Amino acid sequence: MNLKDKVCIITGAARGIGEGIARRYIADGAKVAIADLRLADAEATANELTKAGPGKAIGVEMNVTDERQVNAGVQKVVDTWGAVDVLVSNAGIQIVHEIENFPFPEWKKLLAIHLDGGFLTSKACIPHMYKRGSGAIIFMGSVHSKEASPLKSAYVTAKHGLLGLARVISKEGAEHGVRANVICPGFVRTPLVAKQIPEQAAELGISEKEVVEKIMLGETVDKEFTTIEDVAEIAWVFAAFPTNALTGQSLVVSHGWYMD
Ligand SMILES: NC(=O)c1ccc[n+]([C@@H]2O[C@H](COP(=O)([O-])OP(=O)(O)OC[C@H]3O[C@@H](n4cnc5c(N)ncnc54)[C@H](O)[C@@H]3O)[C@@H](O)[C@H]2O)c1
């Protein structure tokens, strides 16, 4: 199994987990579109990863909640490299509030990025995959696709929803060789998580150290963060696996925080 010359689109890949997945794919010879909100950020990451090689990257401007930008971004990739083999729908945000204080616009914003984003990018890539008779779609879920935490109603709802979307795509895509799977990481120390530590400390009235040791890592087997590289390795398996034997699945990578 390898990704040499496979054309991959990764959303939210200018930094964090998405960037790590792009790095892993490029190390295996893939051609990767770094799709993110700001073209300058996407291109800076693409240039850095291309230098590392042996694969290569381009930057694509894409707000995953904007159908026109999603379609234009996918078309840019097809115009550049002639195909789409792999989609990693990874772009995501976190917003924490108690449910009774959760501003409705923030609820809708979060659901749009995770769920509309997953839907729109899949919808845009699937026709290109069906044409070739193969493709892999990977959604970035979370332990919160399976487990709930206080303050995270929108995020938990969205991440559970992605399991449903992946399962439907698995059934519709099977006859076209298109697979869909979900990665469910525990806490990974990216900007998304760094931002939550002081926010949760304030909301819960505890110290930042307690947020990390009790809330984030309290249920793991070894009090360790999951790493970007851990998640990227699973993303590589889901992308490179060649048959429908591995479809409609979700894999938790969380230091045992959640055990299926
Ligand atoms: N960090 C964790 O602990 C963790 C755990 C489980 C799941 N996840 C999931 O992994 C994914 C990536 O998270 P991360 O920690 O790398 O976050 P991050 O904040 O470091 O990076 C997120 C990236 O997504 C981009 N983005 C945000 N909104 C976008 C939009 N509308 N369109 C396109 N791009 C957009 C940002 O510009 C950024 O580059 C998210 O879906 C997140 O929910 C993260």
Short mmCIF file of C-alpha atoms and ligand atoms in Angstrom, two decimals:
data_model
loop_
_atom_site.label_atom_id
_atom_site.label_comp_id
_atom_site.label_asym_id
_atom_site.label_seq_id
_atom_site.Cartn_x
_atom_site.Cartn_y
_atom_site.Cartn_z
CA MET A 1 0.00 0.00 0.00
CA ASN A 2 1.28 3.47 -0.81
CA LEU A 3 0.10 6.93 -1.85
CA LYS A 4 2.69 7.63 -4.55
CA ASP A 5 1.19 10.12 -7.07
CA LYS A 6 -2.25 9.90 -5.42
CA VAL A 7 -4.09 13.24 -5.53
CA CYS A 8 -5.27 14.18 -2.04
CA ILE A 9 -7.28 17.15 -0.78
CA ILE A 10 -6.97 17.93 2.93
CA THR A 11 -9.12 20.68 4.42
CA GLY A 12 -7.86 22.76 7.32
CA ALA A 13 -4.34 21.66 6.44
CA ALA A 14 -2.48 24.95 6.82
CA ARG A 15 -1.64 23.91 10.39
CA GLY A 16 -2.32 21.37 13.13
CA ILE A 17 -3.54 17.84 12.43
CA GLY A 18 -4.32 18.56 8.77
CA GLU A 19 -0.76 19.74 8.16
CA GLY A 20 0.57 16.61 9.85
CA ILE A 21 -1.53 14.38 7.59
CA ALA A 22 -0.30 16.31 4.55
CA ARG A 23 3.30 15.82 5.70
CA ARG A 24 2.74 12.06 6.07
CA TYR A 25 1.11 11.74 2.64
CA ILE A 26 3.86 13.79 0.96
CA ALA A 27 6.53 11.64 2.61
CA ASP A 28 4.85 8.75 0.75
CA GLY A 29 4.96 10.56 -2.61
CA ALA A 30 1.41 11.97 -2.74
CA LYS A 31 0.26 15.18 -4.41
CA VAL A 32 -1.57 17.14 -1.75
CA ALA A 33 -3.86 20.16 -1.93
CA ILE A 34 -3.65 22.15 1.29
CA ALA A 35 -7.16 23.62 1.47
CA ASP A 36 -7.66 26.33 4.07
CA LEU A 37 -9.37 29.65 4.73
CA ARG A 38 -6.49 31.91 3.72
CA LEU A 39 -4.60 31.25 0.51
CA ALA A 40 -1.38 32.76 1.90
CA ASP A 41 -1.36 30.32 4.85
CA ALA A 42 -2.21 27.35 2.63
CA GLU A 43 0.54 28.26 0.16
CA ALA A 44 3.13 28.80 2.90
CA THR A 45 2.44 25.30 4.27
CA ALA A 46 2.38 23.82 0.75
CA ASN A 47 5.76 25.35 -0.07
CA GLU A 48 7.32 24.10 3.14
CA LEU A 49 6.00 20.55 2.63
CA THR A 50 7.02 20.45 -1.03
CA LYS A 51 10.61 21.22 0.07
CA ALA A 52 10.50 18.14 2.31
CA GLY A 53 9.21 15.93 -0.58
CA PRO A 54 9.25 13.50 -2.29
CA GLY A 55 5.59 14.32 -3.02
CA LYS A 56 4.38 17.86 -3.57
CA ALA A 57 1.70 20.29 -2.46
CA ILE A 58 -0.32 23.26 -3.67
CA GLY A 59 -2.32 25.75 -1.64
CA VAL A 60 -6.05 26.14 -2.25
CA GLU A 61 -8.27 28.83 -0.76
CA MET A 62 -11.36 27.14 0.65
CA ASN A 63 -13.93 28.01 3.27
CA VAL A 64 -15.58 24.59 3.61
CA THR A 65 -18.96 26.16 4.43
CA ASP A 66 -19.08 28.00 1.09
CA GLU A 67 -20.30 25.75 -1.72
CA ARG A 68 -18.90 27.99 -4.45
CA GLN A 69 -15.41 28.03 -2.88
CA VAL A 70 -15.48 24.29 -2.25
CA ASN A 71 -16.42 23.54 -5.86
CA ALA A 72 -13.85 26.02 -7.21
CA GLY A 73 -11.13 24.58 -4.97
CA VAL A 74 -11.82 20.98 -6.00
CA GLN A 75 -11.89 22.08 -9.66
CA LYS A 76 -8.51 23.77 -9.22
CA VAL A 77 -7.07 20.47 -7.99
CA VAL A 78 -8.61 18.52 -10.89
CA ASP A 79 -7.31 21.13 -13.37
CA THR A 80 -3.83 20.85 -11.83
CA TRP A 81 -3.51 17.10 -11.34
CA GLY A 82 -6.44 15.58 -13.29
CA ALA A 83 -8.14 13.66 -10.49
CA VAL A 84 -9.06 13.38 -6.82
CA ASP A 85 -8.15 10.10 -5.10
CA VAL A 86 -8.39 11.04 -1.42
CA LEU A 87 -10.40 13.62 0.54
CA VAL A 88 -9.60 14.31 4.17
CA SER A 89 -12.37 16.46 5.61
CA ASN A 90 -10.46 17.80 8.58
CA ALA A 91 -11.25 21.51 9.00
CA GLY A 92 -12.82 22.14 12.36
CA ILE A 93 -13.21 24.52 15.28
CA GLN A 94 -14.17 24.23 18.92
CA ILE A 95 -16.54 26.49 20.86
CA VAL A 96 -17.25 25.81 24.55
CA HIS A 97 -20.30 27.06 26.47
CA GLU A 98 -22.88 25.59 28.80
CA ILE A 99 -25.92 24.72 26.71
CA GLU A 100 -28.16 27.34 28.31
CA ASN A 101 -25.62 30.03 27.41
CA PHE A 102 -24.63 28.70 23.97
CA PRO A 103 -25.20 31.51 21.45
CA PHE A 104 -27.28 30.14 18.56
CA PRO A 105 -25.06 31.77 15.88
CA GLU A 106 -22.02 29.97 17.37
CA TRP A 107 -23.91 26.65 17.40
CA LYS A 108 -24.75 27.13 13.71
CA LYS A 109 -21.20 28.21 12.83
CA LEU A 110 -19.68 25.11 14.41
CA LEU A 111 -22.17 22.72 12.82
CA ALA A 112 -21.64 24.38 9.44
CA ILE A 113 -17.86 23.94 9.49
CA HIS A 114 -17.94 20.31 10.57
CA LEU A 115 -21.13 19.02 8.91
CA ASP A 116 -21.76 21.31 5.92
CA GLY A 117 -17.99 21.15 5.33
CA GLY A 118 -17.97 17.36 5.30
CA PHE A 119 -21.02 17.24 3.05
CA LEU A 120 -19.94 19.91 0.55
CA THR A 121 -16.40 18.63 0.12
CA SER A 122 -17.65 15.04 -0.29
CA LYS A 123 -20.29 16.15 -2.77
CA ALA A 124 -17.67 17.98 -4.83
CA CYS A 125 -15.10 15.15 -4.82
CA ILE A 126 -17.36 12.12 -5.26
CA PRO A 127 -18.15 12.61 -8.99
CA HIS A 128 -14.40 12.65 -9.74
CA MET A 129 -13.88 9.52 -7.65
CA TYR A 130 -16.83 7.69 -9.26
CA LYS A 131 -15.36 8.50 -12.68
CA ARG A 132 -12.16 6.66 -11.73
CA GLY A 133 -13.95 3.85 -9.88
CA SER A 134 -12.01 4.47 -6.65
CA GLY A 135 -11.52 6.92 -3.83
CA ALA A 136 -11.08 7.32 -0.10
CA ILE A 137 -12.93 9.84 2.03
CA ILE A 138 -11.75 10.38 5.58
CA PHE A 139 -13.62 12.46 8.12
CA MET A 140 -11.90 13.91 11.17
CA GLY A 141 -14.15 12.81 13.98
CA SER A 142 -13.08 12.74 17.61
CA VAL A 143 -13.52 10.73 20.76
CA HIS A 144 -16.45 13.15 20.89
CA SER A 145 -17.97 11.16 17.98
CA LYS A 146 -18.60 8.47 20.64
CA GLU A 147 -18.45 10.20 24.02
CA ALA A 148 -19.84 13.42 25.46
CA SER A 149 -18.25 16.14 27.57
CA PRO A 150 -19.85 19.11 29.29
CA LEU A 151 -19.72 22.49 27.49
CA LYS A 152 -19.31 20.87 24.05
CA SER A 153 -22.88 20.36 22.84
CA ALA A 154 -22.29 21.65 19.31
CA TYR A 155 -18.96 19.83 18.85
CA VAL A 156 -20.24 16.50 20.22
CA THR A 157 -23.36 16.76 18.04
CA ALA A 158 -21.31 17.53 14.92
CA LYS A 159 -18.73 14.80 15.54
CA HIS A 160 -21.45 12.19 16.12
CA GLY A 161 -23.09 13.36 12.88
CA LEU A 162 -19.97 12.65 10.84
CA LEU A 163 -20.26 8.94 11.66
CA GLY A 164 -23.65 8.92 9.93
CA LEU A 165 -22.36 10.76 6.87
CA ALA A 166 -19.43 8.35 6.51
CA ARG A 167 -21.72 5.33 6.76
CA VAL A 168 -24.06 6.63 4.06
CA ILE A 169 -21.15 7.41 1.72
CA SER A 170 -19.79 3.90 2.37
CA LYS A 171 -23.08 2.39 1.19
CA GLU A 172 -23.61 4.71 -1.78
CA GLY A 173 -19.96 4.66 -2.82
CA ALA A 174 -19.27 0.93 -2.57
CA GLU A 175 -20.20 0.02 -6.14
CA HIS A 176 -17.89 2.84 -7.34
CA GLY A 177 -14.95 1.74 -5.17
CA VAL A 178 -15.33 4.77 -2.88
CA ARG A 179 -14.72 4.18 0.81
CA ALA A 180 -15.45 6.43 3.80
CA ASN A 181 -14.03 6.20 7.30
CA VAL A 182 -13.70 8.34 10.42
CA ILE A 183 -10.67 8.97 12.63
CA CYS A 184 -11.53 9.67 16.28
CA PRO A 185 -8.57 11.22 18.10
CA GLY A 186 -8.29 12.04 21.77
CA PHE A 187 -6.73 15.36 22.76
CA VAL A 188 -3.90 16.48 20.49
CA ARG A 189 -1.92 19.56 21.50
CA THR A 190 -2.70 21.83 18.55
CA PRO A 191 -3.78 25.51 18.54
CA LEU A 192 -7.41 24.27 18.77
CA VAL A 193 -6.67 22.59 22.10
CA ALA A 194 -4.27 25.25 23.43
CA LYS A 195 -7.13 27.75 23.13
CA GLN A 196 -9.51 25.53 25.11
CA ILE A 197 -7.29 25.14 28.18
CA PRO A 198 -7.76 28.69 29.60
CA GLU A 199 -11.37 28.79 28.35
CA GLN A 200 -12.34 25.60 30.17
CA ALA A 201 -10.41 26.66 33.29
CA ALA A 202 -12.49 29.87 33.38
CA GLU A 203 -15.82 28.11 32.64
CA LEU A 204 -15.23 25.37 35.24
CA GLY A 205 -13.45 27.51 37.85
CA ILE A 206 -10.35 25.26 38.02
CA SER A 207 -6.66 25.73 37.14
CA GLU A 208 -5.26 25.17 33.65
CA LYS A 209 -3.14 22.31 35.07
CA GLU A 210 -6.32 20.63 36.32
CA VAL A 211 -7.96 21.06 32.91
CA VAL A 212 -5.07 19.16 31.30
CA GLU A 213 -4.60 16.49 33.97
CA LYS A 214 -8.23 15.85 34.92
CA ILE A 215 -10.47 16.94 32.04
CA MET A 216 -8.31 16.25 28.99
CA LEU A 217 -6.11 13.33 30.01
CA GLY A 218 -7.84 12.04 33.14
CA GLU A 219 -9.38 9.02 31.42
CA THR A 220 -6.35 8.00 29.33
CA VAL A 221 -4.34 4.91 30.28
CA ASP A 222 -1.08 6.87 30.63
CA LYS A 223 -1.91 10.63 30.89
CA GLU A 224 -0.40 11.23 27.45
CA PHE A 225 -1.65 13.48 24.67
CA THR A 226 -2.28 11.80 21.32
CA THR A 227 0.17 13.25 18.77
CA ILE A 228 -0.35 14.67 15.31
CA GLU A 229 1.87 11.86 14.01
CA ASP A 230 -0.37 9.22 15.62
CA VAL A 231 -3.41 10.65 13.83
CA ALA A 232 -1.52 11.03 10.55
CA GLU A 233 -0.57 7.34 10.60
CA ILE A 234 -4.23 6.30 10.86
CA ALA A 235 -5.08 8.77 8.09
CA TRP A 236 -2.44 7.09 5.94
CA VAL A 237 -3.95 3.63 6.48
CA PHE A 238 -7.48 4.80 5.63
CA ALA A 239 -6.20 6.58 2.50
CA ALA A 240 -3.95 3.81 1.21
CA PHE A 241 -6.09 0.77 2.03
CA PRO A 242 -7.09 -0.55 -1.39
CA THR A 243 -10.50 -2.26 -1.00
CA ASN A 244 -14.00 -1.88 0.38
CA ALA A 245 -13.03 -4.28 3.17
CA LEU A 246 -12.20 -1.17 5.21
CA THR A 247 -15.16 1.18 4.88
CA GLY A 248 -17.83 2.67 7.13
CA GLN A 249 -15.48 2.39 10.12
CA SER A 250 -14.33 4.71 12.86
CA LEU A 251 -11.03 4.25 14.64
CA VAL A 252 -10.31 5.79 18.04
CA VAL A 253 -6.73 6.89 18.67
CA SER A 254 -6.77 8.32 22.18
CA HIS A 255 -4.38 6.55 24.61
CA GLY A 256 -7.31 4.46 25.76
CA TRP A 257 -9.48 7.41 26.82
CA TYR A 258 -12.34 5.80 24.95
CA MET A 259 -12.35 2.03 24.39
CA ASP A 260 -14.75 0.73 21.74
N1 LIG B 1 -6.69 18.88 18.54
C1 LIG B 1 -7.44 17.90 19.07
O1 LIG B 1 -7.28 17.54 20.24
C2 LIG B 1 -8.46 17.21 18.24
C3 LIG B 1 -9.01 16.02 18.74
C4 LIG B 1 -9.97 15.35 17.99
C5 LIG B 1 -10.37 15.87 16.78
N2 LIG B 1 -9.83 17.04 16.32
C6 LIG B 1 -10.29 17.55 15.04
O2 LIG B 1 -9.20 17.63 14.15
C7 LIG B 1 -9.46 18.65 13.19
C8 LIG B 1 -8.27 19.59 13.12
O3 LIG B 1 -8.10 20.17 14.39
P1 LIG B 1 -6.73 20.87 14.85
O4 LIG B 1 -6.56 20.55 16.28
O5 LIG B 1 -5.62 20.56 13.90
O6 LIG B 1 -7.19 22.40 14.74
P2 LIG B 1 -6.36 23.72 14.37
O7 LIG B 1 -7.18 24.83 14.94
O8 LIG B 1 -4.94 23.60 14.76
O9 LIG B 1 -6.44 23.73 12.77
C9 LIG B 1 -7.67 23.83 12.13
C10 LIG B 1 -7.46 24.33 10.70
O10 LIG B 1 -8.77 24.40 10.09
C11 LIG B 1 -8.86 25.62 9.40
N3 LIG B 1 -10.27 26.01 9.29
C12 LIG B 1 -11.11 26.45 10.26
N4 LIG B 1 -12.30 26.76 9.74
C13 LIG B 1 -12.23 26.49 8.42
C14 LIG B 1 -13.15 26.59 7.34
N5 LIG B 1 -14.39 27.07 7.52
N6 LIG B 1 -12.75 26.21 6.11
C15 LIG B 1 -11.49 25.74 5.91
N7 LIG B 1 -10.57 25.63 6.87
C16 LIG B 1 -10.95 26.00 8.12
C17 LIG B 1 -8.05 26.62 10.23
O11 LIG B 1 -7.68 27.75 9.44
C18 LIG B 1 -6.87 25.75 10.64
O12 LIG B 1 -5.82 25.77 9.69
C19 LIG B 1 -10.77 19.33 13.61
O13 LIG B 1 -11.85 18.77 12.87
C20 LIG B 1 -10.90 18.94 15.06
O14 LIG B 1 -12.23 18.94 15.50
C21 LIG B 1 -8.88 17.72 17.02
#
